[in-house]
């Protein structure tokens, strides 16, 4: 396991529309004084203009004209915050079913999911869908804000009903931690400042939970080290080095590495990092490698250490489908995996996930926003790890060959709960 | 090359490596990329990263300056010095030329030209058949930018459609476009203003002198300090004063404001920015003050 950095936490908001995700992020940013005076003033002006009170906190992230006019989040907003102990990259995601692809975009790079739900309404189907997607994407830690506790009159029973529901799904989806916090995003209780309305609650505020959550888990991996080659650099004097970004584990000068899919073994002669030569290349670093032997390595190939990835043309995968046109057996698309693009064909649809029951049932096609299990065959071999072991070499996207639109997020293998 | 014995990497290292990764992906996937180089600090950092991404090879694509014709002389000198030192190929997309050829209406010699940049940019992209343009935009600059993908797909008219952005998952950047369409690539998306300054200090990235405190004649207009010079003259009752100022962003000289500051070193600038109460664009861009969604509207029309 490699933990590249612990001072930066990436998290995404998750949950159904109108449960208060954007308001909570607005509250978090305002109460930790992340907003500049002019930005705060602009939010106040925009609120007054639309008659939605003195300060509509959702306008902090809902920055598009249509979002403010309609009072909804359409696409992910990224915000950056820093407290004395930690830096945050925040992805405030939309809740609507039709924007699931945008939610997946925001959650695909998150270490932690901040689940927001309306405590008076409980865990809705859309919240379960988001939780499934977050779990599929490999999120292991969730922080749950049981929001609108002001509406619930801070009733303890309402909170504990949410806790029970969350614990049940959490166990099924395999989250390793799921703290549930009673919150009023609107009033600010238990977001940054503790809530005095709930003397029965002794746990952390949302900010405390975020500051305590394990960072860097996105890049954690149980595979060997991997370098998908992006580019071959010609060195002065005729040599070549192989450039890319390290993932999965670390490379060390002098180490034996395998060029995949060729299966050729060689030795790592030197590592150049952005700031000069290195003995060790850690995950997340863009480097170029000098190898001891002459090889025919190029873009799309991969350098790897044991345990080695698999080179394959046929594999099972879990996908999240984003196109209006359902995916059917036999469909032809393009696949991008690490730095390789290759034609791909669907050779079988094993089923789709019912997010209500969390059971996989038989299906003949995969519809918009469905999660499905498929068998794929690629024209060129791809060099993969199971997504559970490595998020970089285990993930791919599917692309429509005519429009070039990205139509699916794919993960090699399937999650434990499927 | 020196070898580090401390393989620890920090936040700036990760931002740097991620940006280099994005630059290499776009160059590998696109036919004719270009880097938009304004001479401002963000494009200076972007250029620095692009050079690193392909060293020791030369930059495998040109840079383009979208020139409003209202330049700070210090910035033009800086641009030309960078181009000469790094051996770059420079294209200039000129707003003045667009005005002269009647492609855009003439706002008058002193009129604001930031809006007209879009036409010059799109014409430049079309003329050279660029299919990808790197820009130094950051998501912390503006609420519309906060919504934009790292690779921002633009249709045949160059416009941004925020309601139908391509999904962008993990670090799988997908840069394929059909002919006539193009892509804007923002490798600094996740950088904050402070990250940029810290990186400039760490890497000694050269900058135009106007980023550092200096004395110059300025006048106050719309609550902003504008540099008196070729493009800004005092009008009815405006008083010219001499002040110690610096620029926090660099744009069209007729609408980029200066801030009163004595910060004449990178350390002093970083100290100043760390405690400021005003955003970068709020402090310095007259063009963004007129409407709530100024940036979104310009992007929809094809702006950076
Ligand atoms: N009473 C109450 N209303 C809230 C609370 N949080 C959010 N809201 C309201 O719920 C609505 C939806 O909020 P928003 O943040 O846009 O939800 P999102 O769709 O999840 O981002 C808005 O009208 C908010 O003012 C809360 O804690 N209490
Ligand atoms: Mg929202």
mmCIF file of C-alpha atoms in Angstrom, chain A residues 4-5 7-8 10 36-39 46 49-50 61-68 70 73-78 80 87 89 99 101-102 104-105 108-109 137 218 230-236 243-245 272 274-280 282-288 299 322 334 336-339 341 387 391 395-397 399 402-406 409-411, chain B residues 1-11 13-14 16-18 20-25 27-29 52-57 60 139-144 146-149 153 160 162-178 181 189-193 195 202-203 248 273 276-283 291-293 296-297 300:
data_model
loop_
_atom_site.group_PDB
_atom_site.id
_atom_site.type_symbol
_atom_site.label_atom_id
_atom_site.label_comp_id
_atom_site.label_asym_id
_atom_site.label_seq_id
_atom_site.Cartn_x
_atom_site.Cartn_y
_atom_site.Cartn_z
ATOM 1 C CA UNK A 4 1.323 9.413 -1.432
ATOM 2 C CA UNK A 5 0.261 12.413 0.597
ATOM 3 C CA UNK A 7 -2.241 16.744 3.693
ATOM 4 C CA UNK A 8 -4.733 16.810 0.800
ATOM 5 C CA UNK A 10 -10.355 15.051 -2.214
ATOM 6 C CA UNK A 36 -13.312 36.409 -0.529
ATOM 7 C CA UNK A 37 -15.410 39.453 0.357
ATOM 8 C CA UNK A 38 -16.296 40.167 -3.264
ATOM 9 C CA UNK A 39 -17.399 36.560 -3.832
ATOM 10 C CA UNK A 46 -27.534 37.058 -6.843
ATOM 11 C CA UNK A 49 -32.058 39.358 -7.350
ATOM 12 C CA UNK A 50 -33.926 36.037 -7.309
ATOM 13 C CA UNK A 61 -21.075 26.447 -5.945
ATOM 14 C CA UNK A 62 -24.133 26.664 -8.224
ATOM 15 C CA UNK A 63 -22.423 29.250 -10.416
ATOM 16 C CA UNK A 64 -24.134 28.808 -13.779
ATOM 17 C CA UNK A 65 -26.995 31.050 -14.781
ATOM 18 C CA UNK A 66 -29.324 28.082 -15.384
ATOM 19 C CA UNK A 67 -28.418 26.534 -12.043
ATOM 20 C CA UNK A 68 -29.308 29.683 -10.155
ATOM 21 C CA UNK A 70 -33.694 26.737 -11.663
ATOM 22 C CA UNK A 73 -26.957 21.754 -9.677
ATOM 23 C CA UNK A 74 -26.300 20.680 -13.265
ATOM 24 C CA UNK A 75 -22.618 19.882 -13.254
ATOM 25 C CA UNK A 76 -19.806 19.405 -10.765
ATOM 26 C CA UNK A 77 -18.270 22.507 -9.206
ATOM 27 C CA UNK A 78 -14.722 22.179 -7.952
ATOM 28 C CA UNK A 80 -10.484 24.466 -3.034
ATOM 29 C CA UNK A 87 -6.107 21.101 2.115
ATOM 30 C CA UNK A 89 -10.403 19.595 -3.167
ATOM 31 C CA UNK A 99 -26.811 14.103 -14.444
ATOM 32 C CA UNK A 101 -22.520 11.004 -15.503
ATOM 33 C CA UNK A 102 -21.501 14.287 -13.883
ATOM 34 C CA UNK A 104 -19.579 9.909 -11.526
ATOM 35 C CA UNK A 105 -17.096 12.424 -12.912
ATOM 36 C CA UNK A 108 -14.158 9.194 -9.718
ATOM 37 C CA UNK A 109 -11.251 11.055 -8.141
ATOM 38 C CA UNK A 137 -15.676 3.708 -7.970
ATOM 39 C CA UNK A 218 -7.683 7.233 -4.127
ATOM 40 C CA UNK A 230 2.676 8.286 -22.721
ATOM 41 C CA UNK A 231 5.517 9.485 -24.874
ATOM 42 C CA UNK A 232 9.016 8.513 -25.983
ATOM 43 C CA UNK A 233 11.571 11.257 -25.375
ATOM 44 C CA UNK A 234 14.637 11.453 -27.617
ATOM 45 C CA UNK A 235 17.692 12.252 -25.563
ATOM 46 C CA UNK A 236 20.696 14.223 -26.764
ATOM 47 C CA UNK A 243 7.671 9.150 -20.098
ATOM 48 C CA UNK A 244 4.527 8.679 -18.028
ATOM 49 C CA UNK A 245 2.971 9.023 -14.597
ATOM 50 C CA UNK A 272 14.215 11.556 -14.363
ATOM 51 C CA UNK A 274 10.270 16.969 -13.022
ATOM 52 C CA UNK A 275 13.002 18.354 -10.766
ATOM 53 C CA UNK A 276 15.892 16.127 -11.815
ATOM 54 C CA UNK A 277 17.210 12.632 -11.289
ATOM 55 C CA UNK A 278 15.618 10.356 -8.700
ATOM 56 C CA UNK A 279 16.463 7.078 -6.989
ATOM 57 C CA UNK A 280 12.803 6.277 -6.351
ATOM 58 C CA UNK A 282 6.549 7.460 -6.189
ATOM 59 C CA UNK A 283 2.934 7.165 -7.433
ATOM 60 C CA UNK A 284 1.584 10.417 -8.826
ATOM 61 C CA UNK A 285 4.925 11.563 -10.173
ATOM 62 C CA UNK A 286 5.490 12.278 -13.865
ATOM 63 C CA UNK A 287 8.834 10.780 -14.788
ATOM 64 C CA UNK A 288 10.809 9.355 -17.639
ATOM 65 C CA UNK A 299 2.979 4.880 -26.172
ATOM 66 C CA UNK A 322 -24.163 7.358 -19.884
ATOM 67 C CA UNK A 334 -13.672 2.537 -28.787
ATOM 68 C CA UNK A 336 -9.470 4.092 -23.730
ATOM 69 C CA UNK A 337 -7.483 2.368 -21.021
ATOM 70 C CA UNK A 338 -4.403 4.091 -19.513
ATOM 71 C CA UNK A 339 -2.652 5.460 -22.608
ATOM 72 C CA UNK A 341 -7.097 3.412 -27.360
ATOM 73 C CA UNK A 387 -10.030 -2.241 -10.392
ATOM 74 C CA UNK A 391 -7.794 2.351 -9.870
ATOM 75 C CA UNK A 395 -10.349 1.658 -15.174
ATOM 76 C CA UNK A 396 -11.370 2.521 -18.726
ATOM 77 C CA UNK A 397 -13.875 4.597 -20.634
ATOM 78 C CA UNK A 399 -16.203 6.156 -26.526
ATOM 79 C CA UNK A 402 -18.872 8.577 -34.484
ATOM 80 C CA UNK A 403 -19.480 11.403 -32.031
ATOM 81 C CA UNK A 404 -16.398 10.812 -29.844
ATOM 82 C CA UNK A 405 -18.636 11.202 -26.803
ATOM 83 C CA UNK A 406 -17.601 9.358 -23.638
ATOM 84 C CA UNK A 409 -17.137 4.467 -17.191
ATOM 85 C CA UNK A 410 -15.728 0.973 -16.874
ATOM 86 C CA UNK A 411 -14.011 -1.019 -14.168
ATOM 87 C CA UNK B 1 21.490 16.002 -12.921
ATOM 88 C CA UNK B 2 21.386 15.884 -9.161
ATOM 89 C CA UNK B 3 19.704 12.952 -7.501
ATOM 90 C CA UNK B 4 17.231 13.494 -4.708
ATOM 91 C CA UNK B 5 17.781 11.346 -1.648
ATOM 92 C CA UNK B 6 14.407 12.360 -0.243
ATOM 93 C CA UNK B 7 11.752 10.750 -2.375
ATOM 94 C CA UNK B 8 8.908 12.451 -0.486
ATOM 95 C CA UNK B 9 6.564 14.425 -2.660
ATOM 96 C CA UNK B 10 4.322 17.276 -1.653
ATOM 97 C CA UNK B 11 1.195 18.993 -2.928
ATOM 98 C CA UNK B 13 4.896 18.063 -6.822
ATOM 99 C CA UNK B 14 1.583 16.324 -7.404
ATOM 100 C CA UNK B 16 3.124 19.697 -11.296
ATOM 101 C CA UNK B 17 3.154 16.032 -12.277
ATOM 102 C CA UNK B 18 -0.554 15.962 -12.970
ATOM 103 C CA UNK B 20 2.654 17.430 -17.125
ATOM 104 C CA UNK B 21 0.601 14.251 -17.505
ATOM 105 C CA UNK B 22 -2.315 16.217 -19.006
ATOM 106 C CA UNK B 23 -0.047 18.085 -21.409
ATOM 107 C CA UNK B 24 1.522 14.860 -22.668
ATOM 108 C CA UNK B 25 -1.890 13.183 -23.100
ATOM 109 C CA UNK B 27 -0.189 16.227 -27.351
ATOM 110 C CA UNK B 28 -0.310 12.465 -27.901
ATOM 111 C CA UNK B 29 -4.018 12.436 -28.793
ATOM 112 C CA UNK B 52 9.478 20.229 -18.756
ATOM 113 C CA UNK B 53 7.038 17.717 -20.238
ATOM 114 C CA UNK B 54 9.098 17.324 -23.397
ATOM 115 C CA UNK B 55 12.645 18.129 -22.296
ATOM 116 C CA UNK B 56 15.223 17.702 -23.679
ATOM 117 C CA UNK B 57 13.223 17.856 -26.902
ATOM 118 C CA UNK B 60 6.500 20.062 -30.111
ATOM 119 C CA UNK B 139 -11.076 26.657 -11.446
ATOM 120 C CA UNK B 140 -10.623 28.927 -8.440
ATOM 121 C CA UNK B 141 -10.739 32.022 -10.647
ATOM 122 C CA UNK B 142 -14.437 32.141 -11.311
ATOM 123 C CA UNK B 143 -17.660 30.235 -10.578
ATOM 124 C CA UNK B 144 -18.144 29.268 -14.247
ATOM 125 C CA UNK B 146 -15.198 26.004 -11.433
ATOM 126 C CA UNK B 147 -17.630 23.975 -13.524
ATOM 127 C CA UNK B 148 -15.428 23.320 -16.515
ATOM 128 C CA UNK B 149 -13.664 20.075 -17.349
ATOM 129 C CA UNK B 153 -14.872 20.222 -25.657
ATOM 130 C CA UNK B 160 -18.797 26.035 -24.350
ATOM 131 C CA UNK B 162 -22.047 23.823 -19.772
ATOM 132 C CA UNK B 163 -25.192 21.670 -19.909
ATOM 133 C CA UNK B 164 -23.654 18.884 -21.946
ATOM 134 C CA UNK B 165 -20.047 18.476 -20.956
ATOM 135 C CA UNK B 166 -18.290 15.205 -21.632
ATOM 136 C CA UNK B 167 -17.913 13.006 -18.569
ATOM 137 C CA UNK B 168 -14.283 13.111 -17.450
ATOM 138 C CA UNK B 169 -13.472 10.113 -15.321
ATOM 139 C CA UNK B 170 -10.392 9.326 -13.258
ATOM 140 C CA UNK B 171 -7.360 10.558 -15.135
ATOM 141 C CA UNK B 172 -8.579 9.262 -18.474
ATOM 142 C CA UNK B 173 -8.432 12.420 -20.542
ATOM 143 C CA UNK B 174 -10.182 11.938 -23.836
ATOM 144 C CA UNK B 175 -9.156 14.408 -26.497
ATOM 145 C CA UNK B 176 -10.706 13.092 -29.703
ATOM 146 C CA UNK B 177 -12.609 15.668 -31.737
ATOM 147 C CA UNK B 178 -14.052 15.674 -35.240
ATOM 148 C CA UNK B 181 -14.273 21.023 -33.513
ATOM 149 C CA UNK B 189 -7.464 23.464 -13.363
ATOM 150 C CA UNK B 190 -6.807 22.304 -9.808
ATOM 151 C CA UNK B 191 -4.208 24.968 -8.948
ATOM 152 C CA UNK B 192 -5.125 27.899 -6.728
ATOM 153 C CA UNK B 193 -3.655 31.375 -7.059
ATOM 154 C CA UNK B 195 -0.269 27.331 -5.609
ATOM 155 C CA UNK B 202 10.056 27.198 -6.070
ATOM 156 C CA UNK B 203 10.932 26.963 -9.753
ATOM 157 C CA UNK B 248 -2.208 40.672 -9.685
ATOM 158 C CA UNK B 273 -1.949 36.974 -1.171
ATOM 159 C CA UNK B 276 -6.046 39.111 1.140
ATOM 160 C CA UNK B 277 -9.830 39.512 1.401
ATOM 161 C CA UNK B 278 -10.424 40.135 -2.290
ATOM 162 C CA UNK B 279 -10.341 37.610 -5.128
ATOM 163 C CA UNK B 280 -7.932 37.918 -8.015
ATOM 164 C CA UNK B 281 -10.549 38.800 -10.606
ATOM 165 C CA UNK B 282 -12.536 40.920 -8.170
ATOM 166 C CA UNK B 283 -9.477 43.054 -7.558
ATOM 167 C CA UNK B 291 -22.755 41.131 -15.095
ATOM 168 C CA UNK B 292 -23.230 38.179 -12.806
ATOM 169 C CA UNK B 293 -22.338 35.629 -15.443
ATOM 170 C CA UNK B 296 -19.958 32.038 -18.481
ATOM 171 C CA UNK B 297 -21.367 34.247 -21.247
ATOM 172 C CA UNK B 300 -20.397 30.220 -24.357
#
